[in-house]
Structures are given as structure tokens and as C-alpha cells.
Amino acid sequence: MPDILQEHIPYRLGLLTNLIRQATPHAYVRQSEISGREWRVLVMIGLAGPVQARRVVELTGMDKATITRAVTRLAKLGLVAQNPAPEDKRAKLLQLTAEGAGFCDRIIPQMLHGGAELAACLTDRERKTFLTCLDKLAAKAGHMLSDL
């Protein structure tokens, strides 16, 4: 790694993210018929749903167009249902179908196991410090984004 990138946080986070996706059971996504982005949307709907697309945008940090494309494909695959939201009939309420819930039920334990296996190299204190640092970086990035 070039010296200039050694302490460049965005580069290191991106590198770590890509490495984690390759090394952990993210392989379960590659073995399915959905993309990694679609998987993240599906999981968020499963964990937070029923939910509107704008909430999935907030939870994932993905842009609205990406969420819309993912939801459209997941609905075509029969994994997500889109129904009118009770408080705003123009908005869609997203929720897992029985097939989507079954898919999540099979995959989420693998995802959690991979995360636990990765975090096992950290002490409890290191893990807490790392999470605190991530929270600080996320808050700062959010402020930088709002300043644009």
C-alpha cells in the first residue's frame, strides 16, 4: 500500500469493506439470484419492516434510485410486497413475502456468524472503541454531506 494511503481513512474503510465482503459468508449472496445491494435492501426490509423506501434509504445509506431498482427486482422475484401506506396512499409500504422472510431466516444467521467471527480478533474494549470511532466518522461524514 502506498504510504500516502496508509492513513487515508476513506481508502482504508473501502479496502476493509471489500475484503470483508470477500472473506465472510457474504458468499451466500453470490450463491443466490440477488445482488449484494438487493440483499442489503431485503435485510433492511426484514429487520425494520413494514417500512417505506425512504426509511430504507436512511438505514442503508444507499441512494433512492438504487433502493427503487432493488425493490422492483425483489418484488418481481416474489421476495418483497409493495402495498399502499395507510397514512399516505401515494407511498408504498414494503414488507417481506413469506418467501422473502424464509430467505432472510436462512441467511441472517450466516451473516451474524461471519460478523462475530471477524470481531473475535478484537478485545471487547477494542470492539467498543472501534464502534465509537465509526459513529464519530459517520456523524462527521453526515455533517460534511449536509454542507455540500
PDB file of C-alpha atoms in Angstrom, residues 81-135:
ATOM      1  CA  ALA A  81     -44.550  -6.954  -1.392  1.00  0.00           C
ATOM      2  CA  GLN A  82     -45.412  -3.298  -2.033  1.00  0.00           C
ATOM      3  CA  ASN A  83     -48.701  -2.079  -0.572  1.00  0.00           C
ATOM      4  CA  PRO A  84     -50.134   1.420  -0.170  1.00  0.00           C
ATOM      5  CA  ALA A  85     -49.038   3.015   3.090  1.00  0.00           C
ATOM      6  CA  PRO A  86     -52.035   3.599   5.399  1.00  0.00           C
ATOM      7  CA  GLU A  87     -51.036   7.197   6.222  1.00  0.00           C
ATOM      8  CA  ASP A  88     -50.161   8.146   2.605  1.00  0.00           C
ATOM      9  CA  LYS A  89     -51.735   6.140  -0.197  1.00  0.00           C
ATOM     10  CA  ARG A  90     -49.155   7.525  -2.671  1.00  0.00           C
ATOM     11  CA  ALA A  91     -46.307   5.913  -0.724  1.00  0.00           C
ATOM     12  CA  LYS A  92     -45.600   2.196  -0.749  1.00  0.00           C
ATOM     13  CA  LEU A  93     -45.156   0.145   2.381  1.00  0.00           C
ATOM     14  CA  LEU A  94     -42.531  -2.537   1.815  1.00  0.00           C
ATOM     15  CA  GLN A  95     -42.595  -5.877   3.564  1.00  0.00           C
ATOM     16  CA  LEU A  96     -41.210  -9.332   3.050  1.00  0.00           C
ATOM     17  CA  THR A  97     -43.333 -12.015   1.489  1.00  0.00           C
ATOM     18  CA  ALA A  98     -43.282 -15.477   3.062  1.00  0.00           C
ATOM     19  CA  GLU A  99     -40.586 -16.436   0.549  1.00  0.00           C
ATOM     20  CA  GLY A 100     -38.562 -13.299   1.371  1.00  0.00           C
ATOM     21  CA  ALA A 101     -38.847 -13.983   5.107  1.00  0.00           C
ATOM     22  CA  GLY A 102     -37.690 -17.560   4.571  1.00  0.00           C
ATOM     23  CA  PHE A 103     -34.728 -16.325   2.552  1.00  0.00           C
ATOM     24  CA  CYS A 104     -33.761 -13.925   5.361  1.00  0.00           C
ATOM     25  CA  ASP A 105     -34.271 -16.614   8.003  1.00  0.00           C
ATOM     26  CA  ARG A 106     -31.751 -18.816   6.201  1.00  0.00           C
ATOM     27  CA  ILE A 107     -29.171 -16.126   5.528  1.00  0.00           C
ATOM     28  CA  ILE A 108     -29.190 -13.773   8.545  1.00  0.00           C
ATOM     29  CA  PRO A 109     -27.656 -16.382  10.895  1.00  0.00           C
ATOM     30  CA  GLN A 110     -24.775 -16.813   8.417  1.00  0.00           C
ATOM     31  CA  MET A 111     -24.338 -13.037   8.269  1.00  0.00           C
ATOM     32  CA  LEU A 112     -24.274 -12.767  12.074  1.00  0.00           C
ATOM     33  CA  HIS A 113     -21.821 -15.652  12.370  1.00  0.00           C
ATOM     34  CA  GLY A 114     -19.475 -14.000   9.866  1.00  0.00           C
ATOM     35  CA  GLY A 115     -19.603 -10.731  11.785  1.00  0.00           C
ATOM     36  CA  ALA A 116     -18.924 -12.475  15.086  1.00  0.00           C
ATOM     37  CA  GLU A 117     -16.044 -14.446  13.590  1.00  0.00           C
ATOM     38  CA  LEU A 118     -14.490 -11.255  12.249  1.00  0.00           C
ATOM     39  CA  ALA A 119     -14.936  -9.354  15.524  1.00  0.00           C
ATOM     40  CA  ALA A 120     -13.389 -12.240  17.506  1.00  0.00           C
ATOM     41  CA  CYS A 121      -9.913 -10.846  16.750  1.00  0.00           C
ATOM     42  CA  LEU A 122     -10.754  -7.756  18.832  1.00  0.00           C
ATOM     43  CA  THR A 123     -10.964  -7.495  22.581  1.00  0.00           C
ATOM     44  CA  ASP A 124     -14.258  -6.218  23.964  1.00  0.00           C
ATOM     45  CA  ARG A 125     -12.641  -2.839  24.619  1.00  0.00           C
ATOM     46  CA  GLU A 126     -11.196  -2.647  21.079  1.00  0.00           C
ATOM     47  CA  ARG A 127     -14.578  -3.511  19.592  1.00  0.00           C
ATOM     48  CA  LYS A 128     -16.326  -0.805  21.616  1.00  0.00           C
ATOM     49  CA  THR A 129     -13.642   1.749  20.700  1.00  0.00           C
ATOM     50  CA  PHE A 130     -13.883   0.790  17.028  1.00  0.00           C
ATOM     51  CA  LEU A 131     -17.677   1.178  17.056  1.00  0.00           C
ATOM     52  CA  THR A 132     -17.345   4.561  18.775  1.00  0.00           C
ATOM     53  CA  CYS A 133     -14.879   5.662  16.104  1.00  0.00           C
ATOM     54  CA  LEU A 134     -17.242   4.503  13.360  1.00  0.00           C
ATOM     55  CA  ASP A 135     -20.062   6.510  14.952  1.00  0.00           C
TER      56      ASP A 135
END
